[in-house]
PDB file of C-alpha atoms (C1' of nucleotides) in Angstrom:
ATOM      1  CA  UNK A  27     -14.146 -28.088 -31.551  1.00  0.00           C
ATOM      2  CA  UNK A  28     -10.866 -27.350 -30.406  1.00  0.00           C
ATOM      3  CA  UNK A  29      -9.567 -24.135 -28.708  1.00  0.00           C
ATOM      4  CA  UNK A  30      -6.559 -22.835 -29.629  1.00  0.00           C
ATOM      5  CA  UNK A  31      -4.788 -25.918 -29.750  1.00  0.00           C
ATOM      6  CA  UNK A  32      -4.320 -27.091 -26.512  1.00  0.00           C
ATOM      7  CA  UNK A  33      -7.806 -29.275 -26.305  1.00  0.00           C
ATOM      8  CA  UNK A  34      -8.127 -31.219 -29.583  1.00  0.00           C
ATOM      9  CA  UNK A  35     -11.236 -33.635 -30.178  1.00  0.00           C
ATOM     10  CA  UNK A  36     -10.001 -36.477 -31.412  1.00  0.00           C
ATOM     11  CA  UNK A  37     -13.332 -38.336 -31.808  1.00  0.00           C
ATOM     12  CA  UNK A  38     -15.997 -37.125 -34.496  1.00  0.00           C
ATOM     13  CA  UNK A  39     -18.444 -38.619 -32.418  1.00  0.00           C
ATOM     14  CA  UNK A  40     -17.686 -36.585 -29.999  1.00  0.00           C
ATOM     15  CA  UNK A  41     -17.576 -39.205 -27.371  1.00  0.00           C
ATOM     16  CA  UNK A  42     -15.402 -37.195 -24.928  1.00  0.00           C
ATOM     17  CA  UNK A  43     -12.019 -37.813 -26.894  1.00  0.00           C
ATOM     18  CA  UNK A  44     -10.642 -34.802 -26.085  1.00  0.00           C
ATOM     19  CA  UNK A  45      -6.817 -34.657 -25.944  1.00  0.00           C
ATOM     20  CA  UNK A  46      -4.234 -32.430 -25.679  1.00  0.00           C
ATOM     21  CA  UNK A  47      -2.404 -31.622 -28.619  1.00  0.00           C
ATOM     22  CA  UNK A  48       1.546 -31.827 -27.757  1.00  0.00           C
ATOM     23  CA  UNK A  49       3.325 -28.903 -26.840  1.00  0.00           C
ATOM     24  CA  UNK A  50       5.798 -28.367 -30.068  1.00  0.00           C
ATOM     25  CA  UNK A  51       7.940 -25.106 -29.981  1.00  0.00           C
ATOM     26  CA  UNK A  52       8.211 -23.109 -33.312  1.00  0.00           C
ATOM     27  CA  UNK A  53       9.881 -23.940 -36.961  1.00  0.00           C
ATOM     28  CA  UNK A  54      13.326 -22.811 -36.296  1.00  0.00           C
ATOM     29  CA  UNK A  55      12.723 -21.991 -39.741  1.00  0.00           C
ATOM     30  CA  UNK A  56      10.917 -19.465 -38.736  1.00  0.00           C
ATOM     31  CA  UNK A  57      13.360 -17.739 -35.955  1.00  0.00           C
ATOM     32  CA  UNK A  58      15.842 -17.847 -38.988  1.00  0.00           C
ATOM     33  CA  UNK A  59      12.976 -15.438 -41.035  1.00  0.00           C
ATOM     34  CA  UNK A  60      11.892 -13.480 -38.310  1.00  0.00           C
ATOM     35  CA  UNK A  61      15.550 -12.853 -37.142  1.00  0.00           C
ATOM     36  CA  UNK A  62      16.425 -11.530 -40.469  1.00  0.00           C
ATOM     37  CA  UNK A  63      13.440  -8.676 -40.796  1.00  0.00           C
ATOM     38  CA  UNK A  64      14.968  -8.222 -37.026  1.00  0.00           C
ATOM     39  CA  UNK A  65      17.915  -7.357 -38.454  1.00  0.00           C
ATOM     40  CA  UNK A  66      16.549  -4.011 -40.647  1.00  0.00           C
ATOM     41  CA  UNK A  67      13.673  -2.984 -38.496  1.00  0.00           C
ATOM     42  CA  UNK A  68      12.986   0.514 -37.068  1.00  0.00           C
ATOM     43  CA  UNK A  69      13.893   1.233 -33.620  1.00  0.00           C
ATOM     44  CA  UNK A  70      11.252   3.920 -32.298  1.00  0.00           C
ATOM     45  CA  UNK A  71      11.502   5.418 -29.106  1.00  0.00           C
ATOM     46  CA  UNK A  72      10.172   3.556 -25.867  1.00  0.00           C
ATOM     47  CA  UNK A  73       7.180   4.667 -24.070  1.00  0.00           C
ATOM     48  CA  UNK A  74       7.289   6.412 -21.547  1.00  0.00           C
ATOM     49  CA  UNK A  75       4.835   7.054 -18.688  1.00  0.00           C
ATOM     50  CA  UNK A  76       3.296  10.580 -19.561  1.00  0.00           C
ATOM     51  CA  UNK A  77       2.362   9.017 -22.860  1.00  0.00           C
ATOM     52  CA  UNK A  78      -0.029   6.816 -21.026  1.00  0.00           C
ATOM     53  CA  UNK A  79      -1.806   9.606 -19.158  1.00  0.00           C
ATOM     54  CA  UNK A  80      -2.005  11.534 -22.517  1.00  0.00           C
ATOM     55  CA  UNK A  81      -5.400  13.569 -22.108  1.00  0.00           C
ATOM     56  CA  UNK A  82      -6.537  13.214 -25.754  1.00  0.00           C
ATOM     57  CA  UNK A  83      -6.572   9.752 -25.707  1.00  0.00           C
ATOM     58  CA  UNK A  84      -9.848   9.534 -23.178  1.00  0.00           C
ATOM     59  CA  UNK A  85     -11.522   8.181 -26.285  1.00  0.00           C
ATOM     60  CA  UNK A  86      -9.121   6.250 -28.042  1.00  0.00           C
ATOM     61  CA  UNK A  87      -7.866   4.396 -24.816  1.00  0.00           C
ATOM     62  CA  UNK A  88     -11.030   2.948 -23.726  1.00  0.00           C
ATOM     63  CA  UNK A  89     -11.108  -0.778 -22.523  1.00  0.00           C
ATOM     64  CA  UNK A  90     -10.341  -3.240 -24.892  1.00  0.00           C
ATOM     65  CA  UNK A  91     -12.479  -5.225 -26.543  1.00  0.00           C
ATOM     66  CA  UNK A  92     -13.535  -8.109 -25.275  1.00  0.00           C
ATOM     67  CA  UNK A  93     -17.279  -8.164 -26.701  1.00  0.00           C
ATOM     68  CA  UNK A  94     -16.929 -12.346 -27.755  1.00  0.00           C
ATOM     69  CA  UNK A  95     -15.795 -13.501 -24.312  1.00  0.00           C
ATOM     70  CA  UNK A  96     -19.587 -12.164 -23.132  1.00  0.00           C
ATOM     71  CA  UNK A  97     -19.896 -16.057 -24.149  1.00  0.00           C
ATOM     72  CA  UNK A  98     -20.503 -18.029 -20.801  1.00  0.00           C
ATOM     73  CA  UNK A  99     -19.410 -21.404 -22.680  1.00  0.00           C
ATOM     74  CA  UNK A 100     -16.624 -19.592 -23.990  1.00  0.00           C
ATOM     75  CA  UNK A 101     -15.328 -18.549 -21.136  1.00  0.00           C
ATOM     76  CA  UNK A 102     -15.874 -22.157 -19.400  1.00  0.00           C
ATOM     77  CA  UNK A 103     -13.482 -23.326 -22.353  1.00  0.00           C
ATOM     78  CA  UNK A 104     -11.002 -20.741 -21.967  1.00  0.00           C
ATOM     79  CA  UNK A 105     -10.705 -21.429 -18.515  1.00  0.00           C
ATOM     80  CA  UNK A 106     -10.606 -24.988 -19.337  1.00  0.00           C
ATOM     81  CA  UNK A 107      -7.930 -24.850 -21.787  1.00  0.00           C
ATOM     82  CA  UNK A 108      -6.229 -22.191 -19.793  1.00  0.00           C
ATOM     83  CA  UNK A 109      -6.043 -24.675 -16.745  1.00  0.00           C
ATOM     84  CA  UNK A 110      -4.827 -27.368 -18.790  1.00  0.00           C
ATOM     85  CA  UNK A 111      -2.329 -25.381 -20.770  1.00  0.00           C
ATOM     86  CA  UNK A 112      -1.047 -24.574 -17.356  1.00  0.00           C
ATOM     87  CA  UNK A 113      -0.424 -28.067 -16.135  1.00  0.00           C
ATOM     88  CA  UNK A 114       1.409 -28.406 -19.314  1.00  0.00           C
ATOM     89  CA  UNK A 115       3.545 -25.620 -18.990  1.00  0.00           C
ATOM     90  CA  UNK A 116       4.407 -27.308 -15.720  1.00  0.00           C
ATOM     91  CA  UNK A 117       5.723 -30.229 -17.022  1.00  0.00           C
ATOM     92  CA  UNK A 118       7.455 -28.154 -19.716  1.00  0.00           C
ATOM     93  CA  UNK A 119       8.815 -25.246 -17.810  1.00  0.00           C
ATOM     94  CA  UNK A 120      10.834 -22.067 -18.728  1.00  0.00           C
ATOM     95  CA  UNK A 121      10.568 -23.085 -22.906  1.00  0.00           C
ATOM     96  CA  UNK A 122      12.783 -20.394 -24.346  1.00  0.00           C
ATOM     97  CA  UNK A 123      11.797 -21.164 -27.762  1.00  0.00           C
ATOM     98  CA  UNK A 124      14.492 -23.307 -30.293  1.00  0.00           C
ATOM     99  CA  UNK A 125      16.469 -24.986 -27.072  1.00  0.00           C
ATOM    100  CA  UNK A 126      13.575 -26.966 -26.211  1.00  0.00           C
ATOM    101  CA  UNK A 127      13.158 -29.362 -29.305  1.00  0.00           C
ATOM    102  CA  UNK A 128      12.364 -32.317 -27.015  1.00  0.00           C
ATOM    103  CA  UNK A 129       9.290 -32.516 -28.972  1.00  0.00           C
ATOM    104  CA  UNK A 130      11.448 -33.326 -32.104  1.00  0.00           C
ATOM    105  CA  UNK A 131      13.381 -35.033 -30.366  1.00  0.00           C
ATOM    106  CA  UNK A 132      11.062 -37.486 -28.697  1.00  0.00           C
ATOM    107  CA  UNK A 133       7.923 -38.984 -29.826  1.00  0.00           C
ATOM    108  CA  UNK A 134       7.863 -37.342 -33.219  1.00  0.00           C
ATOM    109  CA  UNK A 135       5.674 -38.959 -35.640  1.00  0.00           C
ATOM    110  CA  UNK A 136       5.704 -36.548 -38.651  1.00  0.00           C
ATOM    111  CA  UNK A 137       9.160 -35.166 -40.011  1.00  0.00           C
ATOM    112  CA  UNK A 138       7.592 -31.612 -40.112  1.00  0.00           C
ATOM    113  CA  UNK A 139       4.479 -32.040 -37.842  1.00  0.00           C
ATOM    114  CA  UNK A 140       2.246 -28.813 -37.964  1.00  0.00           C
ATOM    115  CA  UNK A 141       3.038 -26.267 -35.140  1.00  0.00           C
ATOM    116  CA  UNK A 142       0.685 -25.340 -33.129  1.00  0.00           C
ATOM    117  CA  UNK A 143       0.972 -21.999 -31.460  1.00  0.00           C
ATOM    118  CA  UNK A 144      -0.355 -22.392 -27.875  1.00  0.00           C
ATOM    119  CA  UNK A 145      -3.610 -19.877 -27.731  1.00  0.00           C
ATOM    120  CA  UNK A 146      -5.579 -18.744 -25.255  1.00  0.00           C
ATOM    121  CA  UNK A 147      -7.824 -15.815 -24.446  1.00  0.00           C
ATOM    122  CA  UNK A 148      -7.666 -14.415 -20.165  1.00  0.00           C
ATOM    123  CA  UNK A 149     -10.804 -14.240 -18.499  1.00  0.00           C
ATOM    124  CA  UNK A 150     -12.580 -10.844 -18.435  1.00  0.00           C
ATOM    125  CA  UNK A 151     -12.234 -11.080 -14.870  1.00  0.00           C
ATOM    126  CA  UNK A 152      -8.125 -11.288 -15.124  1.00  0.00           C
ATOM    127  CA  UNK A 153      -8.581  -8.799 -18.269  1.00  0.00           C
ATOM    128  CA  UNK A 154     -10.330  -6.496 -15.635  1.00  0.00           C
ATOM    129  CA  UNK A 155      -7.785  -6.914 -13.023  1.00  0.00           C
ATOM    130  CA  UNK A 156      -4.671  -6.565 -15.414  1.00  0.00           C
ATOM    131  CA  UNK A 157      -6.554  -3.172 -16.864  1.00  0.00           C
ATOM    132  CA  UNK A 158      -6.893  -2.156 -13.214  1.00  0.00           C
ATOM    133  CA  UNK A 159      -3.187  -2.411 -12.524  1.00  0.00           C
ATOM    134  CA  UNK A 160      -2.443  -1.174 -15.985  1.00  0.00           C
ATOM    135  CA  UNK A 161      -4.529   2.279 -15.353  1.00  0.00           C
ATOM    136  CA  UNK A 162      -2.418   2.693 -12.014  1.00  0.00           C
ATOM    137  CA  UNK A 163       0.953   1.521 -13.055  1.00  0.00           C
ATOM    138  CA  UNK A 164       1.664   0.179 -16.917  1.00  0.00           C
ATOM    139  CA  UNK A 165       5.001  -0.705 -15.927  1.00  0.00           C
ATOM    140  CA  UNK A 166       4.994  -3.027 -13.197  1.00  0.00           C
ATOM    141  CA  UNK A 167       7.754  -4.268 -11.466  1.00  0.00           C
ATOM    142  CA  UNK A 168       8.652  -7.607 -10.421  1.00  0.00           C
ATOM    143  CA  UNK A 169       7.027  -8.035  -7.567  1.00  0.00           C
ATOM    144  CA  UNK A 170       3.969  -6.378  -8.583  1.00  0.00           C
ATOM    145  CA  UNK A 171       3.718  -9.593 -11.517  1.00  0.00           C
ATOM    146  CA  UNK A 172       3.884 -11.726  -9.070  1.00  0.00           C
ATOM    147  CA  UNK A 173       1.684 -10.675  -6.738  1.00  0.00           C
ATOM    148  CA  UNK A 174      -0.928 -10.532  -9.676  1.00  0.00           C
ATOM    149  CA  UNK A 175      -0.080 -13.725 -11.278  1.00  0.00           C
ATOM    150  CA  UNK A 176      -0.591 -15.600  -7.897  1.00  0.00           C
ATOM    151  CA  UNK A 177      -3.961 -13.529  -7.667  1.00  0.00           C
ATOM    152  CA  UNK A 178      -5.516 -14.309 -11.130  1.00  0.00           C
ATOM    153  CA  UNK A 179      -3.605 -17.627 -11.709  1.00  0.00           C
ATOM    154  CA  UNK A 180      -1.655 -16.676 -14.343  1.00  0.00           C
ATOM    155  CA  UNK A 181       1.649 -17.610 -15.081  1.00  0.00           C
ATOM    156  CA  UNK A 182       4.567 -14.526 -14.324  1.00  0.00           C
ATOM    157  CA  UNK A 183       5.158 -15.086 -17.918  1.00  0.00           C
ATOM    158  CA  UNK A 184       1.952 -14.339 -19.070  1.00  0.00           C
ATOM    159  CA  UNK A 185       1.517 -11.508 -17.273  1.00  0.00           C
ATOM    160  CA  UNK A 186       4.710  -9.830 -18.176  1.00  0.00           C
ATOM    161  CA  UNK A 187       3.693 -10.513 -21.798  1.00  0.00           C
ATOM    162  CA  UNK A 188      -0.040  -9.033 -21.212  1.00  0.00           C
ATOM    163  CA  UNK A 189       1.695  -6.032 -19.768  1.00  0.00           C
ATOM    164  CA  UNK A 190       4.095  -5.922 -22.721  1.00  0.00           C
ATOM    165  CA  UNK A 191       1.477  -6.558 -24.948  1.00  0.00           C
ATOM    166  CA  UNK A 192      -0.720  -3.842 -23.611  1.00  0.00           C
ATOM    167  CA  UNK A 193       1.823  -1.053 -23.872  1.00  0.00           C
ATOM    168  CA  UNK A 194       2.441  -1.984 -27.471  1.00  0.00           C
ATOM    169  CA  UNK A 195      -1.270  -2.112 -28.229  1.00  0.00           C
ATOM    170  CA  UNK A 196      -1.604   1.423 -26.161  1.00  0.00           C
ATOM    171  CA  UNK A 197       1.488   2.725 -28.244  1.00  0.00           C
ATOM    172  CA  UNK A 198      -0.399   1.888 -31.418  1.00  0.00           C
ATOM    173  CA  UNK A 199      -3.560   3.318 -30.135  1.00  0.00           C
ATOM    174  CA  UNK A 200      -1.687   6.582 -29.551  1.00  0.00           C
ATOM    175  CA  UNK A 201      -0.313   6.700 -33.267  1.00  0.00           C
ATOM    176  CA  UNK A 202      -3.515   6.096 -34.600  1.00  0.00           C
ATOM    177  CA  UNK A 203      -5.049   9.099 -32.677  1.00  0.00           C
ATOM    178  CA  UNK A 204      -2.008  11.150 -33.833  1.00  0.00           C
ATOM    179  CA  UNK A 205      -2.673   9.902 -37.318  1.00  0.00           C
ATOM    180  CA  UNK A 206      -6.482  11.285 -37.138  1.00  0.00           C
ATOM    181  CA  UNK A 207      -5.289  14.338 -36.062  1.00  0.00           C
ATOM    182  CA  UNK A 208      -2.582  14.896 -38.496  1.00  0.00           C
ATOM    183  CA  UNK A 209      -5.232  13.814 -41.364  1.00  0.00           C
ATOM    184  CA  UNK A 210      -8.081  16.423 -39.715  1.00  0.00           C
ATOM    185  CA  UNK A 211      -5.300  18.876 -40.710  1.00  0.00           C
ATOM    186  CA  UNK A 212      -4.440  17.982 -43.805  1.00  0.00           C
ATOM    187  CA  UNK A 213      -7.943  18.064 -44.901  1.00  0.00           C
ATOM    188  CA  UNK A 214      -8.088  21.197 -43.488  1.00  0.00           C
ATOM    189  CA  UNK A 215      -5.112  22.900 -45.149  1.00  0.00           C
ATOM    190  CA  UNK A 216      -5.983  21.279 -48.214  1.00  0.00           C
ATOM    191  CA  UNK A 217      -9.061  23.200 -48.337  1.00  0.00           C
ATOM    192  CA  UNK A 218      -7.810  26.798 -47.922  1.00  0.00           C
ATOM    193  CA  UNK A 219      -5.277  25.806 -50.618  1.00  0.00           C
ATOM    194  CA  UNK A 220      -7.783  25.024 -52.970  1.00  0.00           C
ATOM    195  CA  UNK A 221      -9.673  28.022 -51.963  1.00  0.00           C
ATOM    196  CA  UNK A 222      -6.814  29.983 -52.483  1.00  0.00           C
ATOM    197  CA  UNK A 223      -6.075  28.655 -55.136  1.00  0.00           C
ATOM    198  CA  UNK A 224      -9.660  29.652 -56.567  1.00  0.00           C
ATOM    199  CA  UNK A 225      -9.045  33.205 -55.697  1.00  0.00           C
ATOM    200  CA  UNK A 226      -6.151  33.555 -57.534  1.00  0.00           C
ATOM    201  CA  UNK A 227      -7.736  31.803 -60.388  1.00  0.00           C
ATOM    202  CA  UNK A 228     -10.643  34.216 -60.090  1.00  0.00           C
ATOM    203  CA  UNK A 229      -9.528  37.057 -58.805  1.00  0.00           C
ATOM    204  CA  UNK A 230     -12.441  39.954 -57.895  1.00  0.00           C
ATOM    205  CA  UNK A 231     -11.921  43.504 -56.819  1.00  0.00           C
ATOM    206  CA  UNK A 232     -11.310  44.920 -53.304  1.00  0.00           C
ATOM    207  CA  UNK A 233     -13.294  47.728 -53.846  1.00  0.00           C
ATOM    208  CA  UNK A 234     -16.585  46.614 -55.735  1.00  0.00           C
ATOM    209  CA  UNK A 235     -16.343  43.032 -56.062  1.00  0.00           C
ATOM    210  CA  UNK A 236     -16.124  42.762 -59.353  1.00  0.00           C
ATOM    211  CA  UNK A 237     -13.863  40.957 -61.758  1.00  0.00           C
ATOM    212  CA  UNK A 238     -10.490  42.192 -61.513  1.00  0.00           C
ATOM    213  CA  UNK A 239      -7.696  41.954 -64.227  1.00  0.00           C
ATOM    214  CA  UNK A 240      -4.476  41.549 -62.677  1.00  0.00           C
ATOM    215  CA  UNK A 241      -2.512  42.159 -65.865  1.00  0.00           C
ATOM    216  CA  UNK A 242      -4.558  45.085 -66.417  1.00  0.00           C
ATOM    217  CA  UNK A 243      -4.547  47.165 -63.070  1.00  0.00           C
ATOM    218  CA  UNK A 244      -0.765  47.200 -62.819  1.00  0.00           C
ATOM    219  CA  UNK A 245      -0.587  48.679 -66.321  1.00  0.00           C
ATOM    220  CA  UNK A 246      -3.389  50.694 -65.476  1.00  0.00           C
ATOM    221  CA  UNK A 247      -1.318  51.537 -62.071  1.00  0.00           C
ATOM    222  CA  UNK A 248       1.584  52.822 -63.873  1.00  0.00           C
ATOM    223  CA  UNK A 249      -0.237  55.284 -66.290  1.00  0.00           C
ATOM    224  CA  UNK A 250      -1.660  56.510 -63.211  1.00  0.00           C
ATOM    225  CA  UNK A 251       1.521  56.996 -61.591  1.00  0.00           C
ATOM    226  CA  UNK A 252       2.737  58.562 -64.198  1.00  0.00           C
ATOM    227  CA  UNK A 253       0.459  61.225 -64.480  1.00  0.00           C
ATOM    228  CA  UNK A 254       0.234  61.357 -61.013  1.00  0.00           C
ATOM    229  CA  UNK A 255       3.846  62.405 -60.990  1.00  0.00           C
ATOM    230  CA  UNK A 256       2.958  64.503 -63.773  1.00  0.00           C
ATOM    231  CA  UNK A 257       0.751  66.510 -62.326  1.00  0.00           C
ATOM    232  CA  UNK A 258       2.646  66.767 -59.121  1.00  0.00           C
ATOM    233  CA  UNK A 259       5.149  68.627 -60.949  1.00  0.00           C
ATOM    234  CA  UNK A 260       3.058  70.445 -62.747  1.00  0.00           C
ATOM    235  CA  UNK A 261       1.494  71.810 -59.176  1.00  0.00           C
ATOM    236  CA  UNK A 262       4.801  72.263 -58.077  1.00  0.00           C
ATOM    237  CA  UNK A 263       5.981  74.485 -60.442  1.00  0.00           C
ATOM    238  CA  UNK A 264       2.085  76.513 -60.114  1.00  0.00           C
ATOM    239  CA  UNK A 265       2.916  76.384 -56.070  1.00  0.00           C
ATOM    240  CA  UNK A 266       6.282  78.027 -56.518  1.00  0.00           C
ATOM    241  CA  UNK A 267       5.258  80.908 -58.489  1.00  0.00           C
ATOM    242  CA  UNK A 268       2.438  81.286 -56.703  1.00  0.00           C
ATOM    243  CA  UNK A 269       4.809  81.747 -53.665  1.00  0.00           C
ATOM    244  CA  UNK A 270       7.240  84.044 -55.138  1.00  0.00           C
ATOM    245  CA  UNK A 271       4.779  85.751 -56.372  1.00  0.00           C
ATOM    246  CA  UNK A 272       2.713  86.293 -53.329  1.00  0.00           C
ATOM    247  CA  UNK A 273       5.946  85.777 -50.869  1.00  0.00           C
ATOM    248  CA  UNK A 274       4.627  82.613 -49.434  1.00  0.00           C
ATOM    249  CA  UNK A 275       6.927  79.891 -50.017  1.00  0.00           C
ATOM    250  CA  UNK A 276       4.958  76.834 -47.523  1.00  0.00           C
ATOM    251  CA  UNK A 277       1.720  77.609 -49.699  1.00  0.00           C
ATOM    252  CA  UNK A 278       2.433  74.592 -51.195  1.00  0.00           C
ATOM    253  CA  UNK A 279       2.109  72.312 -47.968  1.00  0.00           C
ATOM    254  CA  UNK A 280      -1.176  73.348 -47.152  1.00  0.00           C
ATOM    255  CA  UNK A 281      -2.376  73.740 -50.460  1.00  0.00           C
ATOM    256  CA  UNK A 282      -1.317  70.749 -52.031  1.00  0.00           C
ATOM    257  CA  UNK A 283      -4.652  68.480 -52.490  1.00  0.00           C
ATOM    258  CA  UNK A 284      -3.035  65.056 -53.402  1.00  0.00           C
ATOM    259  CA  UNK A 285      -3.473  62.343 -50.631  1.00  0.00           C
ATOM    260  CA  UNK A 286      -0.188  60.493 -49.729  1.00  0.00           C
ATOM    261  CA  UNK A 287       1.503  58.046 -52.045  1.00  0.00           C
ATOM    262  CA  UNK A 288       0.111  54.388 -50.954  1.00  0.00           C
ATOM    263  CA  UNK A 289      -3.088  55.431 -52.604  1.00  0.00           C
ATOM    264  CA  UNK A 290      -3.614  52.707 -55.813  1.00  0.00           C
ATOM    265  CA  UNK A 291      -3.479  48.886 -54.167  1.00  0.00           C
ATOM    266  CA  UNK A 292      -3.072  45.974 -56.357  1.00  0.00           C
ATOM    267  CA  UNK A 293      -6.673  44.464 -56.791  1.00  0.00           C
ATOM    268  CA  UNK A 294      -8.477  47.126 -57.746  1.00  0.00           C
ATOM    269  CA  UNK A 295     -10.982  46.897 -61.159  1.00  0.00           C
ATOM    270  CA  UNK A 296     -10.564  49.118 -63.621  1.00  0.00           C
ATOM    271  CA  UNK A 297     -13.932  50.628 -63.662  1.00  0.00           C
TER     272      UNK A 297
ATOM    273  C1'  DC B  20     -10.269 -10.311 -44.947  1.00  0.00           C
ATOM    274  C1'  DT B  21      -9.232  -7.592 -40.961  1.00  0.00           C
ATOM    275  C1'  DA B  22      -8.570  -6.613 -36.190  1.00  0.00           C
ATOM    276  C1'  DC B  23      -7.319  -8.295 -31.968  1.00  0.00           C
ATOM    277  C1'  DT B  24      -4.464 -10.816 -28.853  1.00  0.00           C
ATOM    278  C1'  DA B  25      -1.332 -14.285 -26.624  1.00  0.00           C
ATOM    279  C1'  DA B  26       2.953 -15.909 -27.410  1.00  0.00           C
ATOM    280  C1'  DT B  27       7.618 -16.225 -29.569  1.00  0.00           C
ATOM    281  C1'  DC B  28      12.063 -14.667 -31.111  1.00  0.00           C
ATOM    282  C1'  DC B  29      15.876 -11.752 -31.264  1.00  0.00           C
ATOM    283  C1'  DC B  30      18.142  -7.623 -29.987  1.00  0.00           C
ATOM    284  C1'  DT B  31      19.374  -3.928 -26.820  1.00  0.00           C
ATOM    285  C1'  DT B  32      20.127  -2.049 -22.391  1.00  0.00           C
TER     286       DT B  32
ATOM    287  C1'  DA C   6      18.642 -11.116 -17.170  1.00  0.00           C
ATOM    288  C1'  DA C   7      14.858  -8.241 -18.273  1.00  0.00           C
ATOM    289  C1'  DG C   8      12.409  -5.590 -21.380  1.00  0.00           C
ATOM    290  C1'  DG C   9      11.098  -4.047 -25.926  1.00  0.00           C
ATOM    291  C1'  DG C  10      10.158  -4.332 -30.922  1.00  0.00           C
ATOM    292  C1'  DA C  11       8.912  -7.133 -34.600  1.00  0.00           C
ATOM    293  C1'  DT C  12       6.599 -10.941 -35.762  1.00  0.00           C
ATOM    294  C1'  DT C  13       3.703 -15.153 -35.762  1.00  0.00           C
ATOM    295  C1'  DA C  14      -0.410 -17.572 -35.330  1.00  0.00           C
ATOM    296  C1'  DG C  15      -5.183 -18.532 -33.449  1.00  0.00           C
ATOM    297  C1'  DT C  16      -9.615 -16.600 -33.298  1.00  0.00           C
ATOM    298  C1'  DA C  17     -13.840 -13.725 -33.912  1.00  0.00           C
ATOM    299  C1'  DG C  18     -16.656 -10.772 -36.568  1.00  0.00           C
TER     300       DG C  18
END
DNA sequence: CTACTAATCCCTT
DNA sequence: AAGGGATTAGTAG
């Protein structure tokens, strides 16, 4: 079976007739459709360092996953197919996608032969070192590539697109968490609004805990008032006689048995 | 089908 | 020229 394109078995038999597939750059078709949606896409703003030591992301920015490439005769065909990609690329240097058509150009049997995207996957050993580097530094400079691509045989290239790559990938990872988090409170304030809601569909008394009838206790609120005032007057008129009468014209003050006004609160049954 | 990942393309800085 | 965002395409589960 092949891998990723670059080893192809050309012999069912499998007598060893493995060859590599020619390197063929992209559709230009496809720049032209990829360069439109280019055209309307969002710019968001770049990453920047302190989002990478973010210190709720502990869980969500663990190591990636590279659970399949536990696969000893995997990995002996990535590195395989790594190696020989890299000869390749030799031969084929600094590609910068549509200028280099010499496929086309050259040998080309079909009109529209099917493109094959070169594919890969790193080691976990130059997954492990690039995650190393990564945890100390996700922006590396120039000279830092290098010194790692010359250490894990990679290509600059590929290393400046693992580290692009990995930011992107770290970027989403950090929405994602934000996402949870905004959706935790959602659910939360969705709840006390339906609660609330409840309440105020079923509304029970302060005092007693009861039903209570809004409609009712406001009514019930203002006959109070009423003859709250009513009787206030009434007291006041008893309390000034009572004065002139016994030449003590504060006996109301001290005599006066009504509490302060704020007495009857909305909420309240009727019983 | 979905998630992941290496690589590509085009645009911005 | 380098880097970043959007995107593509190969692969595994």
């Amino acid at each position: 079976m092949s891998f990723g394109g670059f080893l192809e078995n050309t012999s069912p038999g499998g007598g060893g007739g493995a060859r590599f597939v020619a390197d063929i750059p992209y559709n230009n078709n496809n720049n032209m459709s990829t360069g439109a949606i280019a055209q309307t896409r969002l710019v968001s703003p770049s990453i920047t360092k302190s989002m990478f030591n973010s210190p709720g992301l502990s869980l969500a920015l663990q190591q990636p996953n590279i659970d399949g490439q536990g696969d000893i005769s995997r990995m002996a065909e990535n590195f395989e197919a790594s190696v020989g990609r890299r000869s390749r690329e030799e031969e084929h240097e600094s590609r910068s996608g549509s200028d280099n058509m010499d496929g086309a150009s050259g040998d080309d049997q079909d009109d529209n032969p099917p493109r094959k995207k070169r594919y890969h996957r790193h080691t976990p050993q130059q997954i492990q070192e690039l995650e190393a580097l990564f945890k100390e530094c996700p922006h590396p400079d120039e000279k830092q590539r290098l010194e790692l691509s010359r250490r894990l045989c990679l290509e600059t290239r590929q290393v400046k697109f693992w580290f692009q790559n990995r930011r992107t990938q770290m970027k989403t990872q950090l929405e994602r968490h934000e996402n949870s988090l905004l959706r935790q409170d959602n659910d939360k304030l969705r709840a006390e609004n339906m609660s609330i809601r409840d309440a105020m569909r079923n509304p029970s008394c302060s005092n007693c805990g009861g039903p209570a009838i809004i409609g009712d206790i406001s009514l019930e609120e203002q006959h109070l008032r009423i003859e709250n005032a009513r009787l206030k007057d009434e007291l006041d008129r008893v309390c000034a006689l009572a004065g002139k009468f016994l030449g003590r014209p504060d006996i109301f003050v001290s005599f006066s048995p009504w509490p302060s006004n704020a007495e009857f609160k909305p909420g309240t049954c009727s019983g």
